[in-house]
Amino acid sequence: MKLDLHIHSNHSRDGTASPKEIVEFCKRSDLDGCAIADHNAIEGSLEAYEIGRSMGLVIVRCVEISASEGHVLAYGVNELAPRGLSVADTIDRIHALGGIAVAAHPNRFPSGMGVGLAGNKKFDACLLYTS
């Protein structure tokens, strides 16, 4: 199964494509689906979830939350956790919402939390970028 698990839509300050355009691109690109992970906004992800289901794609509900020490991806959630909490509190909120907490790009400056904090045992996973 091929999924892009970290895409920003026009519901995020650094995305330009609409959720519908992203889902259509996934279909054309022979991807099985994606996760739209907008910054502190879940509307695009929920929109893509509905569109993707009708097209036979796997769309993972997601949001990228700005914790006080860096960005945390919340997969499988239907609502937002508050921004600005500590990483540990953000992870707890994500888990309380039934989601999976993933450290997003810990090596990236300035939004990364650093590999040490990303190694927090509360995280379910960590996305490390090497380029």
PDB file of C-alpha atoms in Angstrom:
ATOM      1  CA  MET A   1       0.000   0.000   0.000  1.00  0.00           C
ATOM      2  CA  LYS A   2       1.363   3.412  -1.011  1.00  0.00           C
ATOM      3  CA  LEU A   3       0.318   6.418   1.055  1.00  0.00           C
ATOM      4  CA  ASP A   4       1.702   9.917   1.451  1.00  0.00           C
ATOM      5  CA  LEU A   5       1.224  10.512   5.178  1.00  0.00           C
ATOM      6  CA  HIS A   6       2.154  14.198   5.472  1.00  0.00           C
ATOM      7  CA  ILE A   7       0.475  16.589   3.008  1.00  0.00           C
ATOM      8  CA  HIS A   8      -0.717  20.151   3.643  1.00  0.00           C
ATOM      9  CA  SER A   9      -3.817  21.526   1.916  1.00  0.00           C
ATOM     10  CA  ASN A  10      -5.000  25.097   1.481  1.00  0.00           C
ATOM     11  CA  HIS A  11      -6.391  24.845   5.024  1.00  0.00           C
ATOM     12  CA  SER A  12      -2.759  25.209   6.176  1.00  0.00           C
ATOM     13  CA  ARG A  13      -0.530  28.266   5.776  1.00  0.00           C
ATOM     14  CA  ASP A  14       1.988  26.302   3.695  1.00  0.00           C
ATOM     15  CA  GLY A  15      -0.393  24.422   1.386  1.00  0.00           C
ATOM     16  CA  THR A  16      -2.025  25.570  -1.841  1.00  0.00           C
ATOM     17  CA  ALA A  17      -4.093  22.667  -3.183  1.00  0.00           C
ATOM     18  CA  SER A  18      -7.619  21.954  -1.988  1.00  0.00           C
ATOM     19  CA  PRO A  19      -8.356  18.630  -0.293  1.00  0.00           C
ATOM     20  CA  LYS A  20     -10.267  17.557  -3.424  1.00  0.00           C
ATOM     21  CA  GLU A  21      -7.286  18.401  -5.658  1.00  0.00           C
ATOM     22  CA  ILE A  22      -4.961  16.415  -3.386  1.00  0.00           C
ATOM     23  CA  VAL A  23      -7.212  13.355  -3.393  1.00  0.00           C
ATOM     24  CA  GLU A  24      -7.585  13.533  -7.172  1.00  0.00           C
ATOM     25  CA  PHE A  25      -3.784  13.810  -7.500  1.00  0.00           C
ATOM     26  CA  CYS A  26      -3.361  10.704  -5.332  1.00  0.00           C
ATOM     27  CA  LYS A  27      -5.746   8.793  -7.580  1.00  0.00           C
ATOM     28  CA  ARG A  28      -3.947   9.934 -10.764  1.00  0.00           C
ATOM     29  CA  SER A  29      -0.545   9.165  -9.207  1.00  0.00           C
ATOM     30  CA  ASP A  30      -1.457   5.573  -8.419  1.00  0.00           C
ATOM     31  CA  LEU A  31      -1.276   6.163  -4.674  1.00  0.00           C
ATOM     32  CA  ASP A  32      -3.627   4.194  -2.462  1.00  0.00           C
ATOM     33  CA  GLY A  33      -4.331   7.281  -0.360  1.00  0.00           C
ATOM     34  CA  CYS A  34      -2.905   9.966   1.893  1.00  0.00           C
ATOM     35  CA  ALA A  35      -3.151  11.878   5.139  1.00  0.00           C
ATOM     36  CA  ILE A  36      -3.763  15.610   4.976  1.00  0.00           C
ATOM     37  CA  ALA A  37      -1.936  16.991   8.011  1.00  0.00           C
ATOM     38  CA  ASP A  38      -2.725  20.696   8.081  1.00  0.00           C
ATOM     39  CA  HIS A  39      -1.263  22.906  10.792  1.00  0.00           C
ATOM     40  CA  ASN A  40      -3.706  23.214  13.699  1.00  0.00           C
ATOM     41  CA  ALA A  41      -6.688  22.651  11.385  1.00  0.00           C
ATOM     42  CA  ILE A  42      -8.633  19.475  10.701  1.00  0.00           C
ATOM     43  CA  GLU A  43     -11.275  20.632   8.221  1.00  0.00           C
ATOM     44  CA  GLY A  44      -9.185  19.736   5.150  1.00  0.00           C
ATOM     45  CA  SER A  45      -8.473  16.267   6.451  1.00  0.00           C
ATOM     46  CA  LEU A  46     -12.127  15.571   7.204  1.00  0.00           C
ATOM     47  CA  GLU A  47     -13.114  16.885   3.764  1.00  0.00           C
ATOM     48  CA  ALA A  48     -10.523  14.666   2.067  1.00  0.00           C
ATOM     49  CA  TYR A  49     -11.688  11.677   4.123  1.00  0.00           C
ATOM     50  CA  GLU A  50     -15.198  11.927   2.668  1.00  0.00           C
ATOM     51  CA  ILE A  51     -14.014  12.565  -0.890  1.00  0.00           C
ATOM     52  CA  GLY A  52     -11.424   9.778  -0.770  1.00  0.00           C
ATOM     53  CA  ARG A  53     -13.903   7.203   0.477  1.00  0.00           C
ATOM     54  CA  SER A  54     -16.110   7.845  -2.556  1.00  0.00           C
ATOM     55  CA  MET A  55     -13.074   7.302  -4.815  1.00  0.00           C
ATOM     56  CA  GLY A  56     -11.946   4.079  -3.125  1.00  0.00           C
ATOM     57  CA  LEU A  57      -8.855   5.630  -1.542  1.00  0.00           C
ATOM     58  CA  VAL A  58      -7.539   5.262   1.999  1.00  0.00           C
ATOM     59  CA  ILE A  59      -7.567   8.683   3.637  1.00  0.00           C
ATOM     60  CA  VAL A  60      -6.140   8.872   7.146  1.00  0.00           C
ATOM     61  CA  ARG A  61      -7.599  11.677   9.251  1.00  0.00           C
ATOM     62  CA  CYS A  62      -4.742  13.786  10.593  1.00  0.00           C
ATOM     63  CA  VAL A  63      -3.678  17.170  11.932  1.00  0.00           C
ATOM     64  CA  GLU A  64      -0.227  18.627  12.614  1.00  0.00           C
ATOM     65  CA  ILE A  65      -0.340  20.225  16.050  1.00  0.00           C
ATOM     66  CA  SER A  66       2.056  22.960  17.131  1.00  0.00           C
ATOM     67  CA  ALA A  67       3.180  21.885  20.583  1.00  0.00           C
ATOM     68  CA  SER A  68       5.366  24.245  22.583  1.00  0.00           C
ATOM     69  CA  GLU A  69       8.542  22.312  21.646  1.00  0.00           C
ATOM     70  CA  GLY A  70       7.723  21.341  18.045  1.00  0.00           C
ATOM     71  CA  HIS A  71       5.221  19.733  15.702  1.00  0.00           C
ATOM     72  CA  VAL A  72       3.272  16.566  16.535  1.00  0.00           C
ATOM     73  CA  LEU A  73       1.174  14.638  14.010  1.00  0.00           C
ATOM     74  CA  ALA A  74      -2.137  13.271  15.282  1.00  0.00           C
ATOM     75  CA  TYR A  75      -3.347  10.410  13.070  1.00  0.00           C
ATOM     76  CA  GLY A  76      -6.846   8.968  13.283  1.00  0.00           C
ATOM     77  CA  VAL A  77      -8.471  11.874  15.098  1.00  0.00           C
ATOM     78  CA  ASN A  78     -11.769  13.640  14.356  1.00  0.00           C
ATOM     79  CA  GLU A  79     -11.068  16.789  16.341  1.00  0.00           C
ATOM     80  CA  LEU A  80      -8.229  19.082  17.325  1.00  0.00           C
ATOM     81  CA  ALA A  81      -6.045  18.939  20.370  1.00  0.00           C
ATOM     82  CA  PRO A  82      -5.094  22.444  21.552  1.00  0.00           C
ATOM     83  CA  ARG A  83      -1.916  24.020  20.250  1.00  0.00           C
ATOM     84  CA  GLY A  84       0.809  25.334  22.537  1.00  0.00           C
ATOM     85  CA  LEU A  85       0.757  22.483  25.059  1.00  0.00           C
ATOM     86  CA  SER A  86       3.949  20.642  25.953  1.00  0.00           C
ATOM     87  CA  VAL A  87       4.812  17.681  23.754  1.00  0.00           C
ATOM     88  CA  ALA A  88       3.930  15.280  26.580  1.00  0.00           C
ATOM     89  CA  ASP A  89       0.518  16.916  27.125  1.00  0.00           C
ATOM     90  CA  THR A  90      -0.120  17.015  23.369  1.00  0.00           C
ATOM     91  CA  ILE A  91       0.602  13.287  23.117  1.00  0.00           C
ATOM     92  CA  ASP A  92      -1.760  12.613  26.026  1.00  0.00           C
ATOM     93  CA  ARG A  93      -4.526  14.648  24.338  1.00  0.00           C
ATOM     94  CA  ILE A  94      -4.028  12.807  21.038  1.00  0.00           C
ATOM     95  CA  HIS A  95      -4.238   9.455  22.804  1.00  0.00           C
ATOM     96  CA  ALA A  96      -7.370  10.598  24.674  1.00  0.00           C
ATOM     97  CA  LEU A  97      -8.925  11.363  21.262  1.00  0.00           C
ATOM     98  CA  GLY A  98      -8.109   7.807  20.153  1.00  0.00           C
ATOM     99  CA  GLY A  99      -5.294   8.937  17.860  1.00  0.00           C
ATOM    100  CA  ILE A 100      -1.713   7.977  17.128  1.00  0.00           C
ATOM    101  CA  ALA A 101       0.952  10.538  18.111  1.00  0.00           C
ATOM    102  CA  VAL A 102       3.933  10.900  15.779  1.00  0.00           C
ATOM    103  CA  ALA A 103       6.917  13.235  16.116  1.00  0.00           C
ATOM    104  CA  ALA A 104       7.012  15.251  12.888  1.00  0.00           C
ATOM    105  CA  HIS A 105      10.375  16.172  11.324  1.00  0.00           C
ATOM    106  CA  PRO A 106      12.305  16.416  14.634  1.00  0.00           C
ATOM    107  CA  ASN A 107      15.548  17.441  12.886  1.00  0.00           C
ATOM    108  CA  ARG A 108      14.040  20.406  11.038  1.00  0.00           C
ATOM    109  CA  PHE A 109      14.685  23.947  12.258  1.00  0.00           C
ATOM    110  CA  PRO A 110      12.763  25.790  13.675  1.00  0.00           C
ATOM    111  CA  SER A 111       9.691  23.534  13.964  1.00  0.00           C
ATOM    112  CA  GLY A 112      11.473  20.346  14.965  1.00  0.00           C
ATOM    113  CA  MET A 113      11.649  19.299  18.588  1.00  0.00           C
ATOM    114  CA  GLY A 114      15.022  17.569  18.307  1.00  0.00           C
ATOM    115  CA  VAL A 115      15.745  13.868  18.242  1.00  0.00           C
ATOM    116  CA  GLY A 116      16.082  13.676  22.032  1.00  0.00           C
ATOM    117  CA  LEU A 117      12.528  14.830  22.668  1.00  0.00           C
ATOM    118  CA  ALA A 118      11.253  12.850  19.663  1.00  0.00           C
ATOM    119  CA  GLY A 119      12.599   9.766  21.435  1.00  0.00           C
ATOM    120  CA  ASN A 120       9.957  10.291  24.138  1.00  0.00           C
ATOM    121  CA  LYS A 121       8.531   6.861  24.882  1.00  0.00           C
ATOM    122  CA  LYS A 122       5.000   8.267  24.721  1.00  0.00           C
ATOM    123  CA  PHE A 123       5.266   8.764  20.945  1.00  0.00           C
ATOM    124  CA  ASP A 124       3.820   5.991  18.805  1.00  0.00           C
ATOM    125  CA  ALA A 125       6.245   6.755  15.938  1.00  0.00           C
ATOM    126  CA  CYS A 126       8.674   9.343  14.596  1.00  0.00           C
ATOM    127  CA  LEU A 127       9.056  10.697  11.035  1.00  0.00           C
ATOM    128  CA  LEU A 128      12.727  11.344  10.378  1.00  0.00           C
ATOM    129  CA  TYR A 129      13.730  13.141   7.206  1.00  0.00           C
ATOM    130  CA  THR A 130      17.271  12.678   5.963  1.00  0.00           C
ATOM    131  CA  SER A 131      17.299  15.285   3.211  1.00  0.00           C
TER     132      SER A 131
END
